[in-house]
Amino acid sequence: MPTVVGVGAATFSATAITPAFPGGYTAIPGDVAITYLETTSEIVTAPTNWASVTTVATSSGELSRLSAFWRRLTAGEAAPTYSTTVNHQQGQMIVVRSCRSAGNPFDQAPATTEAVVDTTVSIPGVTTTFPNCLLLYAFGTGQDIFSAAGATGWANAALSNVVEQMDSWSSTGLGGGFAVASGGKVTPGATGAMTATLSLTANFKTLMCISLVGDSDDTRQPLIRSARPIESGASSGNYAMPTSSTILGG
Amino acid sequence: MPLSVDNIIQQNTGGFEASSGAATLAATTAGSVVVICVGIGIAGGVSTRMEPPSGFTYISGFNGYISAEKTGIWIFGKRVSAGETSWTFAESNSLTVQATWVAMEITGVDANVLNTYAVTTDPTAALTYNATATTINSGVTLASPCYDSLVFAVHSARNTTTTIPTWSGQDNGFTELVESSNVNATNAVSIAVSYKPSLAVGSYTCTATVSPTGIPAAGMVVALFADGARHAPNMDVIFGAEMGTNLALTTGIADQPGGTLHNKSAPFQLSGGTPEISATFARTGSYSLKLSATAAAEWLSWTNAGALGEQRFYGSSANFPLIGRLCFYLPSLPAGDVEICAAWSSAQSATFWYRSASQKIGCVVGDTISPNLGTEVLSDATVSAGVWIGLDFRYDPRAAIPVCDWQVDYDSLDTTAAPVAQTQAVGISGSIFDVSEFVVGWKTAATATIYYDDVALCKQYGSYPLGDVRIALVKVDPAGTCTVTGTSTNFKTYTSNGTTATWTSATTLANLGSVPPIIGASSSGLTQVSVAASDYVEIPMATFMGAPNYALRAARWYVCGWAASTAVCTLAIRWHDGLAEYTFVNLGDHGFDNATAVWAVGMVRSAVANDYYELTQAKLDGLKVRVGWSDDATPDVGIHVVFLEVAYQPVTVFGSIEAEDAAFKLYVRLDPVSAAVVSLQATTPAGTRGATMSWTVSGVDGTQYVGPNTTGEKSLGASSIEEVTSYGLAPDAG
């Protein structure tokens, strides 16, 4: 199952921002970085070599757009800069390890909006088809406020190890922010909704779920391995002559 | 941010038993609105009224006395300054009352219209009394046009024991905020304040349960509007020239005795010169209004005595703002200056000019008679010939210095070009006047040719700008079926201006569907031939589909009457929207004959002032006109045409979701006024992966799969934000 390496600091500005890697982290090949960005309604272009996972915006009330970008990192690369010409942006990066190593690290990323002014958060999930997926649930609002406690009470009984990873709102420009929680889904199936309480003012919300597929569970890369003699536990039996594939898979 | 309970930044409760007392809060913030809800108990048979504190007004609108009942409610409000903490209010005759109160400080509320969407001044409309209540209803407000409100329901009760009445079960989406009570040695009085944020137009009502039962109780409901909230326009006039004829542009039936609020009159009230309905250029539909003159005046107008004089929102019967939208076309730029249009308010007006020297539009507010004009403001850019130019304005003559906000859409059919807000035009200080007339064209002699189309006017301040209004013609439904209530032989169809035939549905539809209408030798229509004061013919109208690309705004009836001769005869006309019947033309002699066209024109809307009529798709689909009820059908009397003009607006397209570098997209098409979701559109890339659109409408979830390399569309047709509580896009797993 993919695991969270760390989360960088939240950053916000009326101009360009560079959401940083987690403290003390240097980019390791194969790790996947995902940056969440909140803007008023502007669609932000992915930085060079990065790609958009998804972006979703409320269409009424306090406008707010939540976007997610990803990058399969190379050794020592730097965190990218996101430019904006409109009002403000807030961003934060999470680094995840052991995602599948080819193609998109995620297989599903639905996005929705909730056009109800309340403090109840319910982020729709997915039905995973791979075992050992890491789910990232995120929501955002456009409230103009500084807060590191915008979300409380994350819960999803279908997931293991539900942990809040990000929670930051700012009052730069028209303001806005988002919160992200992760959880693990071992067995393929419905992940259900992630619920939480918006601790700030009741508001419309942007919602997204990203289902990250693990490297060892990606059936596009079958793991070829046969038991080594030392593992067989039996002192007799047929001995399989090593081949190049068994050596590589061993 | 929409109003919510979080806008109530503080609240307090208390009570007193005296002739006066004070409601208190911690020091207020400047600009907030303080709302005080008071419930009282008093010995029966004594007239009692609570007066608002100094500087406060009756939000509830009820400033009458409670008599013979034993509990009452008053709600006061005021925009406060910083640091206010206490407000004293008293019984009007210094009677001792057992009072309990709730005070709230609320941010983001429009204090200019506090006493509007509340109970009316008639307390029985929304303040109800019940001497032996179990449940008590608040009454029902008129339909509010505001898209962002915080609604309060207040219930009170008095017990002749010391058991404090308690409240529960507030319905219709109301949540109890607080209860307050006052107990003395023998009696107890309590009130409950409940709230409901609302992003929809419409009426409000709340029923609560009181315990113990069987005690005097009362209820009241008020809606506070958000500052700067958008309001649905309750159009007074729409005009698209789709009548297709110059016939009787200013000839209509007389105002009805006793008056109802439909303005049953001509397409216009007044005219000058020779206005013409033209098929040469049309912005939408088939026709436009052509005004063309050489060194002469040429104009048409609506007046306060006619179309502009009916419904008024928010307060007094005079002194309203005028919000308008019209489009005009210059086939060539005039060589000299010419008035485009003007809103007149006695000695003051807002006039829009084409200025030849600059080739710009000028807006000037002031007294054109003296003259004593404010500084004219010219548009930021020149206008071009050969394009439909859109003009939005809001003329507000209610203050001592009238002002006019305006914006120009230099090519109103180019959806990529947004309207440009212009500098506000300011008038000169003077008396406050009512808007008396809106003029299309020029009363000052000029040489010009201008075409006009898609005109809309209303009086709600918060509806500006109206934006891109378009108008379509809707005739009778040729595939529909007319019905007769009563005896069919009391009605006939006629051709050749009077040759009657046995009534049939098909012939009725064929005769009434002739637009442009014809009066004279070849006129055909429907007529009542025998007295039958309860009988009528119902004629279904065709419809106009809003979703997925348009939002409906308003509709206007056009009916042309006919009679076999000029002798007195009577007829009534009503309409039905599938939910309720509305009187359009009262029974009476309307001056119909077989040689002169006489119009009955009126908006599809409520007959009650301050009562917003929302034209939904269902209502438009269900529109029918009813003709008959004659108690004097000698001569034969009827109509020879009926049709609607329907105003609609293009949706605003919003790109809400883009996934995987915009390979998958979800567009939301929004009503430009209410921001309600009219439809969804999803696109998917070439390949093997599609996506699933999802939505929740009125609590019901729905999905639609969109295959790879496909565009999928789903019409939702919502009329308010609240109807669609979510929408989303989930690309196939990859």
CSV table of N, CA and C in Angstrom, one decimal, chain A residues 5 7 25 29 34 45-47 49 60 69 82-83 85 105 109 114 133 148 162 172 175 181 183-184 201 211 248:
chain,number,residue,atom,x,y,z
A,5,VAL,N,4.9,9.8,2.9
A,5,VAL,CA,6.3,10.2,3.4
A,5,VAL,C,6.2,11.4,4.3
A,7,VAL,N,4.3,15.8,4.6
A,7,VAL,CA,3.5,16.9,4.0
A,7,VAL,C,4.3,18.1,4.2
A,25,TYR,N,13.0,16.6,3.3
A,25,TYR,CA,12.9,15.6,2.3
A,25,TYR,C,13.6,16.1,1.0
A,29,PRO,N,13.5,9.2,-6.5
A,29,PRO,CA,12.9,8.7,-7.7
A,29,PRO,C,11.8,7.7,-7.4
A,34,ILE,N,1.9,15.1,-4.7
A,34,ILE,CA,0.6,15.6,-5.1
A,34,ILE,C,0.5,17.0,-4.4
A,45,THR,N,-2.6,26.3,-14.4
A,45,THR,CA,-1.9,25.4,-15.3
A,45,THR,C,-0.9,24.6,-14.5
A,46,ALA,N,-0.8,23.3,-14.8
A,46,ALA,CA,0.2,22.5,-14.1
A,46,ALA,C,1.6,22.9,-14.5
A,47,PRO,N,2.5,22.9,-13.5
A,47,PRO,CA,3.8,23.3,-13.8
A,47,PRO,C,4.5,22.3,-14.8
A,49,ASN,N,6.3,19.4,-16.4
A,49,ASN,CA,6.5,18.0,-16.0
A,49,ASN,C,5.5,17.5,-14.9
A,60,SER,N,-21.4,28.8,-7.4
A,60,SER,CA,-22.2,29.9,-6.8
A,60,SER,C,-21.7,30.1,-5.3
A,69,PHE,N,-2.5,18.4,-8.4
A,69,PHE,CA,-1.5,18.1,-9.5
A,69,PHE,C,-0.6,17.0,-8.9
A,82,TYR,N,3.8,27.7,-8.8
A,82,TYR,CA,2.5,27.9,-9.4
A,82,TYR,C,2.2,29.4,-9.5
A,83,SER,N,1.9,29.8,-10.7
A,83,SER,CA,1.6,31.3,-10.9
A,83,SER,C,0.1,31.5,-11.0
A,85,THR,N,-2.7,34.9,-11.8
A,85,THR,CA,-2.9,36.3,-12.1
A,85,THR,C,-4.2,36.8,-11.4
A,105,PRO,N,-0.5,7.4,-11.0
A,105,PRO,CA,-0.4,6.7,-9.7
A,105,PRO,C,-1.8,6.5,-9.2
A,109,ALA,N,-10.3,9.4,-9.6
A,109,ALA,CA,-10.3,10.7,-8.9
A,109,ALA,C,-11.6,11.4,-9.2
A,114,GLU,N,-20.6,20.5,-3.3
A,114,GLU,CA,-21.7,20.4,-2.4
A,114,GLU,C,-22.3,21.8,-2.3
A,133,CYS,N,-5.1,0.1,-1.6
A,133,CYS,CA,-5.1,1.5,-2.1
A,133,CYS,C,-5.0,2.5,-1.0
A,148,ALA,N,-5.8,26.8,10.9
A,148,ALA,CA,-5.2,25.5,10.7
A,148,ALA,C,-6.1,24.4,11.3
A,162,VAL,N,-7.3,6.3,9.3
A,162,VAL,CA,-7.7,7.6,8.8
A,162,VAL,C,-7.0,8.7,9.5
A,172,THR,N,-5.7,35.5,2.4
A,172,THR,CA,-5.1,36.3,1.3
A,172,THR,C,-6.1,36.5,0.2
A,175,GLY,N,-9.6,34.8,0.0
A,175,GLY,CA,-9.4,33.8,1.0
A,175,GLY,C,-9.9,32.4,0.5
A,181,ALA,N,-7.5,14.3,4.2
A,181,ALA,CA,-7.3,13.2,5.0
A,181,ALA,C,-7.0,12.0,4.2
A,183,GLY,N,-6.6,7.5,4.1
A,183,GLY,CA,-7.0,6.3,4.7
A,183,GLY,C,-6.7,5.1,3.8
A,184,GLY,N,-6.5,4.0,4.3
A,184,GLY,CA,-6.2,2.8,3.5
A,184,GLY,C,-7.3,1.9,3.3
A,201,THR,N,-17.1,28.7,9.1
A,201,THR,CA,-18.4,29.1,8.8
A,201,THR,C,-19.0,28.2,7.8
A,211,SER,N,-7.7,8.0,-5.5
A,211,SER,CA,-7.4,6.6,-5.1
A,211,SER,C,-6.0,6.2,-5.7
A,248,LEU,N,15.8,-12.1,-10.9
A,248,LEU,CA,15.3,-10.7,-10.9
A,248,LEU,C,14.1,-10.6,-9.9
